[in-house]
Amino acid sequence: MRLYLGVDGGGTGCRAAVAEADGPVLGRGEAGPANIASDPDGALVNILAATRSAMASAGLDESLTKEVHAALGLAGSNARGFRDRLMRRLPFARAHVVSDAVASTLGALEQEDGVVAALGTGTVFAIQLAGKVRQIGGWGLVLGDEGSGAWIGRAILSAAMAAHDGFRPSTPLLESLVTEHGGADGLVSWSLSARPADFAALAPRVMASQDAAALDVMARATADVVRSVELLQNQADLPVVVLGGLAPFFSGALARRWTVRPPLGSALDGALWLARQGRGH
Amino acid sequence: MRLYLGVDGGGTGCRAAVAEADGPVLGRGEAGPANIASDPDGALVNILAATRSAMASAGLDESLTKEVHAALGLAGSNARGFRDRLMRRLPFARAHVVSDAVASTLGALEQEDGVVAALGTGTVFAIQLAGKVRQIGGWGLVLGDEGSGAWIGRAILSAAMAAHDGFRPSTPLLESLVTEHGGADGLVSWSLSARPADFAALAPRVMASQDAAALDVMARATADVVRSVELLQNQADLPVVVLGGLAPFFSGALARRWTVRPPLGSALDGALWLARQGRGH
């Protein structure tokens, strides 16, 4: 009996599930982060650890791993070169590597047409139409990721500096942010080494605030998120699934334009489905 | 006879000039970069090397260095902590450390009222009014530096990614930029480790281009530069001095609103003037 393996790997952890062509999942496993762009070697170690754990929990001999047909949805796989290098090092009989966004989309929508907005530290948007998945965004904070947690955090700090210089009225929130970072100079020093996750840590506070500057940042973020879904819809009216830590904030605005519904399954479900299809995206 | 030392230190080099209270410069010296935020130890080494060289070329004994009254205009001195740490390590009888922008302003305007726009890899703006200098901007690319060379380079690449996703029409320049970086994935990989100077290296090409996307980026950059000068003018009509590698591009737009005139002197002149005044800003 052929075995199929799905793997969902991202910045916080890696999950694997093994199954036959039909029927329930036989075994599951978990391991540490698997972002193949930021840590290719560590990602491989964790993918293999999660796989071993899934095989063991299914009562399958580890030697069967080399006969498995696998599909992996992995963060960082849209950065050039990383996907090819990983695929040469995987021990499976067949392996398809797709982005975590594609696996999330397949899991969230199964075979149905729809749009997925994944809103966390970064943002990425995808549409599935007649079995084809197209992804936009997901380019990172330097060149894109408008509306993401990192973008929101950076935008409120940028507003704080603009207010400090006199370009806009200050607000209690903006003044607090400058003071908490040890003044304008301290805030600038901090920003120069801050990573996207550091900026994103400010997002919950901005989202919850009624401060005029926060409302302004969130209005811009909402407009950017709506604009991305609008581009993918291309006049259509497909259901929208909103994923990620920022979903509770943005779901309302998206629901005013489109039908927002919960995901049918997880990114791991999407990867396993893809493995069973025996093809990549 | 008391000796006065001016030092102008930035990311590309460090210059020193020594003089008496009146009269011409007695000796000049140069050394490597002196950005006290990005390389505090290297900056100190180069400040001291430029000083030694200036003393030697003036025929002054090095032992006189500890009696000198110095003023230093240094890049990175507005990042918290760096200025204080440097001042404790300087060998001079007295030392004032100001930002490179303040030294440029004092050199460009001498004692006259006016506005200085320093437009290079980064941007910083200053006004001198009745002997007082106020600086805005200069916060770096992460939170600010709108209109700078780095901002221009990043903006055109961001536009290239937006066109790639379908948010805006593509143009020949945008397509070239994506292709030259090995496709969208390659461009994103490159952007994640690019420093401000890497983005700024694209600015001359954007400034010279008649491509629709380039004109759009430069219109936004121009609006941001004009807005900064406007904020400092605060309805006044002071002369404007435009400094830095981007000055040839922006001088025209600024000259349509205000009197644009060449700098009276350099940042080194400004630092020496400050040393002779015996006070900091």
JSON list of N, CA and C in Angstrom, two decimals, chain A residues 35-79:
[
{"chain": "A", "resi": 35, "resn": "ASN", "atom": "N", "xyz": [11.57, 27.09, 8.10]},
{"chain": "A", "resi": 35, "resn": "ASN", "atom": "CA", "xyz": [11.59, 28.13, 7.05]},
{"chain": "A", "resi": 35, "resn": "ASN", "atom": "C", "xyz": [12.85, 27.90, 6.22]},
{"chain": "A", "resi": 36, "resn": "ILE", "atom": "N", "xyz": [12.66, 27.47, 4.98]},
{"chain": "A", "resi": 36, "resn": "ILE", "atom": "CA", "xyz": [13.82, 27.00, 4.20]},
{"chain": "A", "resi": 36, "resn": "ILE", "atom": "C", "xyz": [14.66, 28.15, 3.64]},
{"chain": "A", "resi": 37, "resn": "ALA", "atom": "N", "xyz": [14.16, 29.38, 3.77]},
{"chain": "A", "resi": 37, "resn": "ALA", "atom": "CA", "xyz": [14.99, 30.51, 3.34]},
{"chain": "A", "resi": 37, "resn": "ALA", "atom": "C", "xyz": [15.85, 31.02, 4.49]},
{"chain": "A", "resi": 38, "resn": "SER", "atom": "N", "xyz": [15.27, 31.15, 5.68]},
{"chain": "A", "resi": 38, "resn": "SER", "atom": "CA", "xyz": [16.03, 31.74, 6.78]},
{"chain": "A", "resi": 38, "resn": "SER", "atom": "C", "xyz": [16.94, 30.72, 7.46]},
{"chain": "A", "resi": 39, "resn": "ASP", "atom": "N", "xyz": [16.62, 29.40, 7.38]},
{"chain": "A", "resi": 39, "resn": "ASP", "atom": "CA", "xyz": [17.46, 28.38, 8.00]},
{"chain": "A", "resi": 39, "resn": "ASP", "atom": "C", "xyz": [17.30, 27.05, 7.26]},
{"chain": "A", "resi": 40, "resn": "PRO", "atom": "N", "xyz": [17.94, 26.93, 6.08]},
{"chain": "A", "resi": 40, "resn": "PRO", "atom": "CA", "xyz": [17.75, 25.73, 5.25]},
{"chain": "A", "resi": 40, "resn": "PRO", "atom": "C", "xyz": [18.13, 24.43, 5.97]},
{"chain": "A", "resi": 41, "resn": "ASP", "atom": "N", "xyz": [19.25, 24.43, 6.69]},
{"chain": "A", "resi": 41, "resn": "ASP", "atom": "CA", "xyz": [19.69, 23.20, 7.35]},
{"chain": "A", "resi": 41, "resn": "ASP", "atom": "C", "xyz": [18.76, 22.81, 8.49]},
{"chain": "A", "resi": 42, "resn": "GLY", "atom": "N", "xyz": [18.43, 23.81, 9.32]},
{"chain": "A", "resi": 42, "resn": "GLY", "atom": "CA", "xyz": [17.52, 23.55, 10.43]},
{"chain": "A", "resi": 42, "resn": "GLY", "atom": "C", "xyz": [16.16, 23.09, 9.92]},
{"chain": "A", "resi": 43, "resn": "ALA", "atom": "N", "xyz": [15.70, 23.66, 8.81]},
{"chain": "A", "resi": 43, "resn": "ALA", "atom": "CA", "xyz": [14.41, 23.27, 8.25]},
{"chain": "A", "resi": 43, "resn": "ALA", "atom": "C", "xyz": [14.43, 21.80, 7.85]},
{"chain": "A", "resi": 44, "resn": "LEU", "atom": "N", "xyz": [15.51, 21.36, 7.21]},
{"chain": "A", "resi": 44, "resn": "LEU", "atom": "CA", "xyz": [15.61, 19.96, 6.79]},
{"chain": "A", "resi": 44, "resn": "LEU", "atom": "C", "xyz": [15.59, 19.04, 8.01]},
{"chain": "A", "resi": 45, "resn": "VAL", "atom": "N", "xyz": [16.35, 19.40, 9.04]},
{"chain": "A", "resi": 45, "resn": "VAL", "atom": "CA", "xyz": [16.39, 18.60, 10.27]},
{"chain": "A", "resi": 45, "resn": "VAL", "atom": "C", "xyz": [14.98, 18.45, 10.84]},
{"chain": "A", "resi": 46, "resn": "ASN", "atom": "N", "xyz": [14.24, 19.55, 10.89]},
{"chain": "A", "resi": 46, "resn": "ASN", "atom": "CA", "xyz": [12.91, 19.50, 11.51]},
{"chain": "A", "resi": 46, "resn": "ASN", "atom": "C", "xyz": [11.89, 18.80, 10.63]},
{"chain": "A", "resi": 47, "resn": "ILE", "atom": "N", "xyz": [12.01, 18.94, 9.32]},
{"chain": "A", "resi": 47, "resn": "ILE", "atom": "CA", "xyz": [11.12, 18.20, 8.41]},
{"chain": "A", "resi": 47, "resn": "ILE", "atom": "C", "xyz": [11.32, 16.69, 8.62]},
{"chain": "A", "resi": 48, "resn": "LEU", "atom": "N", "xyz": [12.58, 16.26, 8.72]},
{"chain": "A", "resi": 48, "resn": "LEU", "atom": "CA", "xyz": [12.87, 14.84, 8.90]},
{"chain": "A", "resi": 48, "resn": "LEU", "atom": "C", "xyz": [12.42, 14.36, 10.28]},
{"chain": "A", "resi": 49, "resn": "ALA", "atom": "N", "xyz": [12.60, 15.22, 11.29]},
{"chain": "A", "resi": 49, "resn": "ALA", "atom": "CA", "xyz": [12.17, 14.84, 12.65]},
{"chain": "A", "resi": 49, "resn": "ALA", "atom": "C", "xyz": [10.65, 14.68, 12.71]},
{"chain": "A", "resi": 50, "resn": "ALA", "atom": "N", "xyz": [9.92, 15.61, 12.11]},
{"chain": "A", "resi": 50, "resn": "ALA", "atom": "CA", "xyz": [8.46, 15.52, 12.12]},
{"chain": "A", "resi": 50, "resn": "ALA", "atom": "C", "xyz": [8.00, 14.28, 11.34]},
{"chain": "A", "resi": 51, "resn": "THR", "atom": "N", "xyz": [8.71, 13.99, 10.26]},
{"chain": "A", "resi": 51, "resn": "THR", "atom": "CA", "xyz": [8.37, 12.81, 9.45]},
{"chain": "A", "resi": 51, "resn": "THR", "atom": "C", "xyz": [8.59, 11.52, 10.25]},
{"chain": "A", "resi": 52, "resn": "ARG", "atom": "N", "xyz": [9.77, 11.41, 10.89]},
{"chain": "A", "resi": 52, "resn": "ARG", "atom": "CA", "xyz": [10.07, 10.23, 11.71]},
{"chain": "A", "resi": 52, "resn": "ARG", "atom": "C", "xyz": [9.01, 10.04, 12.78]},
{"chain": "A", "resi": 53, "resn": "SER", "atom": "N", "xyz": [8.63, 11.14, 13.40]},
{"chain": "A", "resi": 53, "resn": "SER", "atom": "CA", "xyz": [7.64, 11.08, 14.46]},
{"chain": "A", "resi": 53, "resn": "SER", "atom": "C", "xyz": [6.28, 10.61, 13.92]},
{"chain": "A", "resi": 54, "resn": "ALA", "atom": "N", "xyz": [5.90, 11.09, 12.74]},
{"chain": "A", "resi": 54, "resn": "ALA", "atom": "CA", "xyz": [4.63, 10.69, 12.14]},
{"chain": "A", "resi": 54, "resn": "ALA", "atom": "C", "xyz": [4.66, 9.20, 11.77]},
{"chain": "A", "resi": 55, "resn": "MET", "atom": "N", "xyz": [5.77, 8.75, 11.19]},
{"chain": "A", "resi": 55, "resn": "MET", "atom": "CA", "xyz": [5.91, 7.34, 10.82]},
{"chain": "A", "resi": 55, "resn": "MET", "atom": "C", "xyz": [5.81, 6.46, 12.07]},
{"chain": "A", "resi": 56, "resn": "ALA", "atom": "N", "xyz": [6.52, 6.88, 13.12]},
{"chain": "A", "resi": 56, "resn": "ALA", "atom": "CA", "xyz": [6.54, 6.09, 14.36]},
{"chain": "A", "resi": 56, "resn": "ALA", "atom": "C", "xyz": [5.15, 6.03, 14.99]},
{"chain": "A", "resi": 57, "resn": "SER", "atom": "N", "xyz": [4.46, 7.17, 15.01]},
{"chain": "A", "resi": 57, "resn": "SER", "atom": "CA", "xyz": [3.14, 7.17, 15.66]},
{"chain": "A", "resi": 57, "resn": "SER", "atom": "C", "xyz": [2.12, 6.37, 14.84]},
{"chain": "A", "resi": 58, "resn": "ALA", "atom": "N", "xyz": [2.43, 6.13, 13.55]},
{"chain": "A", "resi": 58, "resn": "ALA", "atom": "CA", "xyz": [1.57, 5.29, 12.71]},
{"chain": "A", "resi": 58, "resn": "ALA", "atom": "C", "xyz": [1.99, 3.83, 12.81]},
{"chain": "A", "resi": 59, "resn": "GLY", "atom": "N", "xyz": [3.05, 3.55, 13.56]},
{"chain": "A", "resi": 59, "resn": "GLY", "atom": "CA", "xyz": [3.55, 2.18, 13.68]},
{"chain": "A", "resi": 59, "resn": "GLY", "atom": "C", "xyz": [4.24, 1.69, 12.42]},
{"chain": "A", "resi": 60, "resn": "LEU", "atom": "N", "xyz": [4.73, 2.63, 11.61]},
{"chain": "A", "resi": 60, "resn": "LEU", "atom": "CA", "xyz": [5.39, 2.27, 10.34]},
{"chain": "A", "resi": 60, "resn": "LEU", "atom": "C", "xyz": [6.90, 2.27, 10.52]},
{"chain": "A", "resi": 61, "resn": "ASP", "atom": "N", "xyz": [7.56, 1.34, 9.87]},
{"chain": "A", "resi": 61, "resn": "ASP", "atom": "CA", "xyz": [9.01, 1.25, 9.97]},
{"chain": "A", "resi": 61, "resn": "ASP", "atom": "C", "xyz": [9.66, 2.44, 9.25]},
{"chain": "A", "resi": 62, "resn": "GLU", "atom": "N", "xyz": [10.69, 3.03, 9.86]},
{"chain": "A", "resi": 62, "resn": "GLU", "atom": "CA", "xyz": [11.33, 4.23, 9.32]},
{"chain": "A", "resi": 62, "resn": "GLU", "atom": "C", "xyz": [11.87, 3.98, 7.91]},
{"chain": "A", "resi": 63, "resn": "SER", "atom": "N", "xyz": [12.22, 2.73, 7.61]},
{"chain": "A", "resi": 63, "resn": "SER", "atom": "CA", "xyz": [12.77, 2.41, 6.28]},
{"chain": "A", "resi": 63, "resn": "SER", "atom": "C", "xyz": [11.76, 2.65, 5.16]},
{"chain": "A", "resi": 64, "resn": "LEU", "atom": "N", "xyz": [10.49, 2.72, 5.51]},
{"chain": "A", "resi": 64, "resn": "LEU", "atom": "CA", "xyz": [9.47, 2.97, 4.49]},
{"chain": "A", "resi": 64, "resn": "LEU", "atom": "C", "xyz": [9.48, 4.42, 4.01]},
{"chain": "A", "resi": 65, "resn": "THR", "atom": "N", "xyz": [10.17, 5.31, 4.75]},
{"chain": "A", "resi": 65, "resn": "THR", "atom": "CA", "xyz": [10.20, 6.73, 4.41]},
{"chain": "A", "resi": 65, "resn": "THR", "atom": "C", "xyz": [10.63, 6.96, 2.96]},
{"chain": "A", "resi": 66, "resn": "LYS", "atom": "N", "xyz": [11.57, 6.14, 2.49]},
{"chain": "A", "resi": 66, "resn": "LYS", "atom": "CA", "xyz": [12.11, 6.36, 1.13]},
{"chain": "A", "resi": 66, "resn": "LYS", "atom": "C", "xyz": [11.11, 5.98, 0.05]},
{"chain": "A", "resi": 67, "resn": "GLU", "atom": "N", "xyz": [9.98, 5.34, 0.44]},
{"chain": "A", "resi": 67, "resn": "GLU", "atom": "CA", "xyz": [8.96, 4.96, -0.55]},
{"chain": "A", "resi": 67, "resn": "GLU", "atom": "C", "xyz": [7.77, 5.93, -0.54]},
{"chain": "A", "resi": 68, "resn": "VAL", "atom": "N", "xyz": [7.82, 6.89, 0.39]},
{"chain": "A", "resi": 68, "resn": "VAL", "atom": "CA", "xyz": [6.69, 7.80, 0.59]},
{"chain": "A", "resi": 68, "resn": "VAL", "atom": "C", "xyz": [6.56, 8.81, -0.56]},
{"chain": "A", "resi": 69, "resn": "HIS", "atom": "N", "xyz": [5.34, 9.14, -0.93]},
{"chain": "A", "resi": 69, "resn": "HIS", "atom": "CA", "xyz": [5.06, 10.26, -1.84]},
{"chain": "A", "resi": 69, "resn": "HIS", "atom": "C", "xyz": [4.68, 11.45, -0.95]},
{"chain": "A", "resi": 70, "resn": "ALA", "atom": "N", "xyz": [5.50, 12.50, -1.00]},
{"chain": "A", "resi": 70, "resn": "ALA", "atom": "CA", "xyz": [5.32, 13.60, -0.06]},
{"chain": "A", "resi": 70, "resn": "ALA", "atom": "C", "xyz": [4.96, 14.90, -0.76]},
{"chain": "A", "resi": 71, "resn": "ALA", "atom": "N", "xyz": [4.24, 15.76, -0.05]},
{"chain": "A", "resi": 71, "resn": "ALA", "atom": "CA", "xyz": [4.06, 17.15, -0.48]},
{"chain": "A", "resi": 71, "resn": "ALA", "atom": "C", "xyz": [4.31, 18.03, 0.74]},
{"chain": "A", "resi": 72, "resn": "LEU", "atom": "N", "xyz": [5.09, 19.10, 0.53]},
{"chain": "A", "resi": 72, "resn": "LEU", "atom": "CA", "xyz": [5.50, 19.95, 1.64]},
{"chain": "A", "resi": 72, "resn": "LEU", "atom": "C", "xyz": [5.14, 21.41, 1.34]},
{"chain": "A", "resi": 73, "resn": "GLY", "atom": "N", "xyz": [4.41, 22.00, 2.24]},
{"chain": "A", "resi": 73, "resn": "GLY", "atom": "CA", "xyz": [4.12, 23.44, 2.15]},
{"chain": "A", "resi": 73, "resn": "GLY", "atom": "C", "xyz": [5.04, 24.16, 3.11]},
{"chain": "A", "resi": 74, "resn": "LEU", "atom": "N", "xyz": [5.99, 24.92, 2.58]},
{"chain": "A", "resi": 74, "resn": "LEU", "atom": "CA", "xyz": [7.07, 25.44, 3.42]},
{"chain": "A", "resi": 74, "resn": "LEU", "atom": "C", "xyz": [7.25, 26.95, 3.28]},
{"chain": "A", "resi": 75, "resn": "ALA", "atom": "N", "xyz": [7.34, 27.62, 4.41]},
{"chain": "A", "resi": 75, "resn": "ALA", "atom": "CA", "xyz": [7.68, 29.05, 4.41]},
{"chain": "A", "resi": 75, "resn": "ALA", "atom": "C", "xyz": [9.06, 29.24, 3.81]},
{"chain": "A", "resi": 76, "resn": "GLY", "atom": "N", "xyz": [9.23, 30.28, 3.04]},
{"chain": "A", "resi": 76, "resn": "GLY", "atom": "CA", "xyz": [10.53, 30.58, 2.45]},
{"chain": "A", "resi": 76, "resn": "GLY", "atom": "C", "xyz": [10.76, 29.90, 1.11]},
{"chain": "A", "resi": 77, "resn": "SER", "atom": "N", "xyz": [9.80, 29.10, 0.66]},
{"chain": "A", "resi": 77, "resn": "SER", "atom": "CA", "xyz": [10.05, 28.36, -0.58]},
{"chain": "A", "resi": 77, "resn": "SER", "atom": "C", "xyz": [9.85, 29.21, -1.82]},
{"chain": "A", "resi": 78, "resn": "ASN", "atom": "N", "xyz": [9.40, 30.48, -1.64]},
{"chain": "A", "resi": 78, "resn": "ASN", "atom": "CA", "xyz": [9.32, 31.35, -2.81]},
{"chain": "A", "resi": 78, "resn": "ASN", "atom": "C", "xyz": [10.56, 32.24, -2.97]},
{"chain": "A", "resi": 79, "resn": "ALA", "atom": "N", "xyz": [11.56, 32.05, -2.09]},
{"chain": "A", "resi": 79, "resn": "ALA", "atom": "CA", "xyz": [12.84, 32.76, -2.28]},
{"chain": "A", "resi": 79, "resn": "ALA", "atom": "C", "xyz": [13.71, 31.87, -3.16]}
]
